[in-house]
């Protein structure tokens, strides 16, 4: 737990950007509120660490198992052509991956992905719940 | 080995973008020729797979151990503030991570990183060899 870290504190800044989707053995999973890339999630490490390479083999293996499970679940839930993974966090260093599905002909296909899209694409509450439940159910199937 | 895949074929397209740095148990490591982000590398999975989530636990663990080793080596070689990781490959699906060091006040600090910078920043042959040897030596120290 690091003071001032939005992932540790799960504060309003975090809640403004993402909503809880599920918890996995080594991570908390969030749906990104901006759904420009439909199905986009964040997988945040359960403890605080600045860099992936600081984790023990055991912790990194467990965390990456969660990341892979979420990537697979998003792939199945959205039928995406490719799943992108991004870990940046120059200023928000808590270990976390953006897990971003890409569709052929969809936003950013063939390149990277935008951290923040302008304008963002928000869903209805029902729309958010629908994709959350779908991804969650594929996560649980493993 | 997939036909037409530049990582499998290690063809001219690949060689134009990056140069061999070292081999690790589950990956080939390249230095990106565009050194806008000084120390930037690519860690490519030794076999062909489209998605990280398709790998067995054992293979994913071994591959991510390599990725973490390279990230740690780049961090030590460059004194970077943060190491970014990006896996995209919408069209070049071979599993590989871009490992990109960020410096406070340097290019892209606080955001993502550009896949291709315009203009790219090339080093002299001596400059390339210098950073390659430095990263390699930290990789071997583990």
Tab-separated table of C-alpha atoms in Angstrom:
chain	number	residue	atom	x	y	z
A	1	UNK	CA	0.000	0.000	0.000
A	2	UNK	CA	1.553	3.276	-1.102
A	3	UNK	CA	0.128	6.589	-0.002
A	4	UNK	CA	-1.103	8.689	-2.904
A	5	UNK	CA	-1.173	5.729	-5.319
A	6	UNK	CA	-4.602	5.580	-6.945
A	7	UNK	CA	-4.422	1.807	-7.385
A	8	UNK	CA	-3.589	1.259	-3.716
A	9	UNK	CA	-6.166	3.753	-2.492
A	10	UNK	CA	-8.830	2.912	-5.096
A	11	UNK	CA	-9.741	6.554	-4.803
A	12	UNK	CA	-12.087	8.803	-6.778
A	13	UNK	CA	-9.548	9.391	-9.525
A	14	UNK	CA	-9.407	5.651	-10.141
A	15	UNK	CA	-13.157	5.250	-9.901
A	16	UNK	CA	-13.604	8.023	-12.446
A	17	UNK	CA	-11.479	6.107	-14.934
A	18	UNK	CA	-12.549	2.513	-14.365
A	19	UNK	CA	-15.084	0.285	-12.627
A	20	UNK	CA	-14.474	-2.960	-10.707
A	21	UNK	CA	-14.928	-6.080	-12.799
A	22	UNK	CA	-13.520	-8.908	-10.689
A	23	UNK	CA	-10.670	-9.979	-8.440
A	24	UNK	CA	-8.211	-12.684	-9.400
A	25	UNK	CA	-5.579	-14.398	-7.224
A	26	UNK	CA	-2.907	-11.736	-7.783
A	27	UNK	CA	-4.819	-8.796	-9.233
A	28	UNK	CA	-7.809	-6.521	-9.326
A	29	UNK	CA	-9.495	-6.219	-12.693
A	30	UNK	CA	-11.288	-3.086	-13.855
A	31	UNK	CA	-13.313	-2.184	-16.924
A	32	UNK	CA	-12.023	1.074	-18.419
A	33	UNK	CA	-14.906	3.570	-18.578
A	34	UNK	CA	-13.762	4.839	-21.971
A	35	UNK	CA	-14.874	1.926	-24.144
A	36	UNK	CA	-13.534	3.272	-27.450
A	37	UNK	CA	-11.844	-0.141	-27.595
A	38	UNK	CA	-14.838	-2.271	-26.615
A	39	UNK	CA	-13.868	-4.584	-23.777
A	40	UNK	CA	-10.822	-2.606	-22.615
A	41	UNK	CA	-9.729	-3.469	-19.086
A	42	UNK	CA	-6.968	-2.787	-16.584
A	43	UNK	CA	-5.340	-5.572	-14.572
A	44	UNK	CA	-3.661	-4.117	-11.478
A	45	UNK	CA	-1.261	-6.025	-9.254
A	46	UNK	CA	-2.754	-6.646	-5.787
A	47	UNK	CA	0.217	-5.220	-3.906
A	48	UNK	CA	2.257	-2.148	-4.671
A	49	UNK	CA	5.344	-2.497	-6.836
A	50	UNK	CA	6.828	0.059	-9.204
A	51	UNK	CA	8.163	-2.295	-11.850
A	52	UNK	CA	7.296	-5.782	-13.089
A	53	UNK	CA	10.968	-6.780	-12.825
A	54	UNK	CA	10.915	-6.140	-9.067
A	55	UNK	CA	8.506	-9.030	-8.480
A	56	UNK	CA	9.690	-12.476	-7.440
A	57	UNK	CA	9.341	-15.204	-10.073
A	58	UNK	CA	6.416	-16.623	-8.138
A	59	UNK	CA	4.541	-13.309	-7.894
A	60	UNK	CA	5.244	-12.379	-11.518
A	61	UNK	CA	4.055	-15.784	-12.714
A	62	UNK	CA	0.831	-15.482	-10.736
A	63	UNK	CA	0.226	-11.923	-11.905
A	64	UNK	CA	0.881	-12.755	-15.562
A	65	UNK	CA	-1.446	-15.748	-15.288
A	66	UNK	CA	-4.181	-13.277	-14.321
A	67	UNK	CA	-3.250	-10.924	-17.177
A	68	UNK	CA	-3.371	-13.807	-19.654
A	69	UNK	CA	-6.725	-14.973	-18.263
A	70	UNK	CA	-8.229	-11.507	-18.689
A	71	UNK	CA	-6.751	-11.118	-22.181
A	72	UNK	CA	-8.234	-14.474	-23.180
A	73	UNK	CA	-11.595	-13.586	-21.650
A	74	UNK	CA	-11.727	-10.233	-23.475
A	75	UNK	CA	-10.773	-11.967	-26.710
A	76	UNK	CA	-13.651	-14.412	-26.363
A	77	UNK	CA	-16.115	-11.797	-25.107
A	78	UNK	CA	-15.461	-9.384	-27.980
A	79	UNK	CA	-14.186	-11.564	-30.817
A	80	UNK	CA	-11.258	-9.144	-31.122
A	81	UNK	CA	-8.685	-9.717	-33.832
A	82	UNK	CA	-5.839	-8.996	-31.403
A	83	UNK	CA	-5.327	-8.154	-27.772
A	84	UNK	CA	-2.846	-5.385	-26.988
A	85	UNK	CA	-1.067	-5.056	-23.650
A	86	UNK	CA	0.451	-1.848	-22.334
A	87	UNK	CA	2.280	-1.096	-19.120
A	88	UNK	CA	3.423	2.535	-18.848
A	89	UNK	CA	2.870	4.245	-15.479
A	90	UNK	CA	5.729	6.761	-15.650
A	91	UNK	CA	3.904	8.777	-12.999
A	92	UNK	CA	1.468	6.160	-11.652
A	93	UNK	CA	3.981	3.439	-11.069
A	94	UNK	CA	1.794	0.741	-9.541
A	95	UNK	CA	2.255	-2.395	-11.710
A	96	UNK	CA	-0.750	-2.643	-14.037
A	97	UNK	CA	-1.494	-3.640	-17.611
A	98	UNK	CA	-3.944	-2.010	-19.974
A	99	UNK	CA	-5.571	-4.886	-21.862
A	100	UNK	CA	-6.993	-3.498	-25.081
A	101	UNK	CA	-8.893	-5.445	-27.757
A	102	UNK	CA	-8.494	-4.386	-31.378
A	103	UNK	CA	-10.948	-5.073	-34.158
A	104	UNK	CA	-10.104	-5.088	-37.860
A	105	UNK	CA	-11.060	-1.650	-39.147
A	106	UNK	CA	-11.740	-0.484	-35.580
A	107	UNK	CA	-10.012	2.333	-33.679
A	108	UNK	CA	-6.226	2.181	-33.820
A	109	UNK	CA	-6.126	-1.114	-35.690
A	110	UNK	CA	-2.614	-1.823	-36.926
A	111	UNK	CA	-0.965	0.582	-34.499
A	112	UNK	CA	-0.766	1.124	-30.765
A	113	UNK	CA	-3.765	2.374	-28.772
A	114	UNK	CA	-4.517	5.758	-27.308
A	115	UNK	CA	-4.360	6.025	-23.536
A	116	UNK	CA	-7.197	8.596	-23.581
A	117	UNK	CA	-9.501	9.037	-26.536
A	118	UNK	CA	-11.140	12.341	-27.354
A	119	UNK	CA	-14.069	12.173	-27.067
A	120	UNK	CA	-14.204	9.074	-24.856
A	121	UNK	CA	-16.882	6.502	-25.596
A	122	UNK	CA	-19.078	5.900	-22.599
A	123	UNK	CA	-21.697	3.154	-22.386
A	124	UNK	CA	-25.045	3.126	-20.633
A	125	UNK	CA	-25.085	1.509	-17.172
A	126	UNK	CA	-26.717	-1.494	-18.803
A	127	UNK	CA	-24.026	-1.539	-21.479
A	128	UNK	CA	-21.273	-1.496	-18.864
A	129	UNK	CA	-22.865	-4.304	-16.878
A	130	UNK	CA	-23.336	-6.409	-19.995
A	131	UNK	CA	-19.668	-6.369	-21.004
A	132	UNK	CA	-18.514	-6.719	-17.376
A	133	UNK	CA	-20.605	-9.855	-16.910
A	134	UNK	CA	-19.465	-11.294	-20.210
A	135	UNK	CA	-15.748	-10.829	-19.508
A	136	UNK	CA	-16.186	-12.012	-15.922
A	137	UNK	CA	-17.875	-15.225	-16.995
A	138	UNK	CA	-15.077	-16.051	-19.459
A	139	UNK	CA	-12.498	-15.248	-16.743
A	140	UNK	CA	-14.138	-17.789	-14.461
A	141	UNK	CA	-14.256	-20.453	-17.156
A	142	UNK	CA	-10.466	-19.938	-17.359
B	1	UNK	CA	7.824	-20.896	-37.599
B	2	UNK	CA	5.200	-19.021	-39.573
B	3	UNK	CA	5.762	-18.113	-43.201
B	4	UNK	CA	5.752	-14.369	-43.801
B	5	UNK	CA	6.261	-13.565	-40.114
B	6	UNK	CA	9.229	-11.214	-39.794
B	7	UNK	CA	10.103	-12.494	-36.318
B	8	UNK	CA	10.139	-16.095	-37.503
B	9	UNK	CA	12.032	-15.309	-40.695
B	10	UNK	CA	14.314	-12.651	-39.177
B	11	UNK	CA	14.141	-11.080	-42.593
B	12	UNK	CA	15.324	-7.736	-43.969
B	13	UNK	CA	12.274	-5.897	-42.675
B	14	UNK	CA	13.139	-7.006	-39.170
B	15	UNK	CA	16.814	-6.267	-39.602
B	16	UNK	CA	15.948	-2.783	-40.818
B	17	UNK	CA	14.084	-2.093	-37.582
B	18	UNK	CA	16.274	-3.781	-34.990
B	19	UNK	CA	19.617	-5.461	-34.379
B	20	UNK	CA	20.371	-8.675	-32.447
B	21	UNK	CA	21.345	-8.063	-28.819
B	22	UNK	CA	21.253	-11.491	-27.196
B	23	UNK	CA	19.311	-14.733	-26.861
B	24	UNK	CA	17.641	-15.782	-23.640
B	25	UNK	CA	16.079	-19.173	-22.756
B	26	UNK	CA	12.680	-18.349	-24.303
B	27	UNK	CA	13.334	-15.302	-26.443
B	28	UNK	CA	15.443	-13.346	-28.868
B	29	UNK	CA	16.333	-9.845	-27.791
B	30	UNK	CA	16.874	-6.990	-30.238
B	31	UNK	CA	17.940	-3.377	-29.867
B	32	UNK	CA	15.492	-1.098	-31.685
B	33	UNK	CA	17.404	0.963	-34.264
B	34	UNK	CA	15.353	4.063	-33.481
B	35	UNK	CA	16.870	4.994	-30.121
B	36	UNK	CA	14.620	8.002	-29.421
B	37	UNK	CA	14.022	6.169	-26.128
B	38	UNK	CA	17.647	5.341	-25.329
B	39	UNK	CA	17.959	1.628	-24.559
B	40	UNK	CA	14.701	0.571	-26.276
B	41	UNK	CA	14.571	-3.151	-27.067
B	42	UNK	CA	12.223	-5.817	-28.370
B	43	UNK	CA	11.891	-9.211	-26.679
B	44	UNK	CA	10.436	-11.739	-29.132
B	45	UNK	CA	9.159	-15.173	-28.161
B	46	UNK	CA	11.368	-17.951	-29.585
B	47	UNK	CA	8.492	-19.851	-31.192
B	48	UNK	CA	5.513	-18.492	-33.087
B	49	UNK	CA	2.349	-17.705	-31.172
B	50	UNK	CA	-0.236	-15.039	-31.920
B	51	UNK	CA	-1.256	-14.183	-28.376
B	52	UNK	CA	0.382	-14.347	-24.952
B	53	UNK	CA	-2.708	-16.091	-23.588
B	54	UNK	CA	-2.183	-19.023	-25.961
B	55	UNK	CA	1.049	-20.011	-24.204
B	56	UNK	CA	1.160	-22.743	-21.560
B	57	UNK	CA	1.822	-21.547	-18.009
B	58	UNK	CA	5.326	-22.910	-18.258
B	59	UNK	CA	6.149	-21.157	-21.542
B	60	UNK	CA	4.540	-17.880	-20.445
B	61	UNK	CA	6.475	-17.952	-17.166
B	62	UNK	CA	9.759	-18.545	-18.975
B	63	UNK	CA	9.051	-15.845	-21.557
B	64	UNK	CA	8.042	-13.270	-18.942
B	65	UNK	CA	11.157	-14.090	-16.935
B	66	UNK	CA	13.156	-13.045	-20.016
B	67	UNK	CA	11.069	-9.888	-20.467
B	68	UNK	CA	11.606	-8.961	-16.810
B	69	UNK	CA	15.345	-9.643	-17.094
B	70	UNK	CA	15.642	-7.351	-20.121
B	71	UNK	CA	13.518	-4.643	-18.486
B	72	UNK	CA	15.728	-4.775	-15.393
B	73	UNK	CA	18.890	-4.705	-17.496
B	74	UNK	CA	17.675	-1.680	-19.500
B	75	UNK	CA	16.722	0.070	-16.268
B	76	UNK	CA	20.212	-0.409	-14.871
B	77	UNK	CA	21.962	0.375	-18.158
B	78	UNK	CA	20.109	3.652	-18.696
B	79	UNK	CA	19.062	4.770	-15.220
B	80	UNK	CA	15.539	5.175	-16.614
B	81	UNK	CA	12.811	6.487	-14.333
B	82	UNK	CA	10.359	3.864	-15.635
B	83	UNK	CA	10.292	0.953	-18.031
B	84	UNK	CA	7.279	0.729	-20.340
B	85	UNK	CA	6.105	-2.515	-21.927
B	86	UNK	CA	3.958	-2.724	-25.031
B	87	UNK	CA	2.594	-5.705	-26.912
B	88	UNK	CA	0.491	-4.748	-29.952
B	89	UNK	CA	1.093	-6.708	-33.146
B	90	UNK	CA	-2.357	-6.351	-34.711
B	91	UNK	CA	-0.783	-7.218	-38.043
B	92	UNK	CA	2.539	-8.741	-36.900
B	93	UNK	CA	1.087	-11.165	-34.410
B	94	UNK	CA	4.225	-12.963	-33.241
B	95	UNK	CA	4.335	-12.587	-29.429
B	96	UNK	CA	6.817	-9.790	-28.619
B	97	UNK	CA	7.159	-6.949	-26.156
B	98	UNK	CA	8.561	-3.513	-26.846
B	99	UNK	CA	10.600	-2.627	-23.755
B	100	UNK	CA	10.939	1.135	-23.628
B	101	UNK	CA	12.816	3.164	-21.010
B	102	UNK	CA	11.479	6.595	-20.061
B	103	UNK	CA	13.489	9.406	-18.559
B	104	UNK	CA	12.038	12.314	-16.580
B	105	UNK	CA	11.686	15.158	-19.060
B	106	UNK	CA	12.603	12.813	-21.933
B	107	UNK	CA	10.469	11.858	-24.957
B	108	UNK	CA	6.941	10.785	-24.070
B	109	UNK	CA	7.509	10.970	-20.328
B	110	UNK	CA	4.203	10.663	-18.486
B	111	UNK	CA	2.374	9.120	-21.442
B	112	UNK	CA	2.696	6.096	-23.682
B	113	UNK	CA	5.483	5.828	-26.258
B	114	UNK	CA	5.452	6.244	-30.000
B	115	UNK	CA	5.906	3.085	-32.055
B	116	UNK	CA	7.785	5.061	-34.727
B	117	UNK	CA	9.278	8.461	-34.068
B	118	UNK	CA	9.690	11.045	-36.794
B	119	UNK	CA	12.533	11.611	-37.309
B	120	UNK	CA	13.977	8.448	-35.771
B	121	UNK	CA	17.119	8.803	-33.687
B	122	UNK	CA	19.916	6.629	-35.018
B	123	UNK	CA	23.216	6.073	-33.243
B	124	UNK	CA	26.686	5.558	-34.688
B	125	UNK	CA	27.818	1.927	-34.987
B	126	UNK	CA	29.957	2.529	-31.910
B	127	UNK	CA	26.975	4.005	-30.092
B	128	UNK	CA	24.847	0.956	-30.912
B	129	UNK	CA	27.548	-1.453	-29.776
B	130	UNK	CA	28.032	0.458	-26.545
B	131	UNK	CA	24.421	0.249	-25.436
B	132	UNK	CA	24.088	-3.344	-26.693
B	133	UNK	CA	27.077	-4.462	-24.614
B	134	UNK	CA	25.848	-2.599	-21.560
B	135	UNK	CA	22.338	-4.111	-21.645
B	136	UNK	CA	23.749	-7.554	-22.444
B	137	UNK	CA	26.108	-7.490	-19.482
B	138	UNK	CA	23.285	-6.576	-17.069
B	139	UNK	CA	21.110	-9.328	-18.611
B	140	UNK	CA	23.816	-11.866	-17.846
B	141	UNK	CA	24.266	-10.639	-14.282
B	142	UNK	CA	20.560	-11.416	-13.925
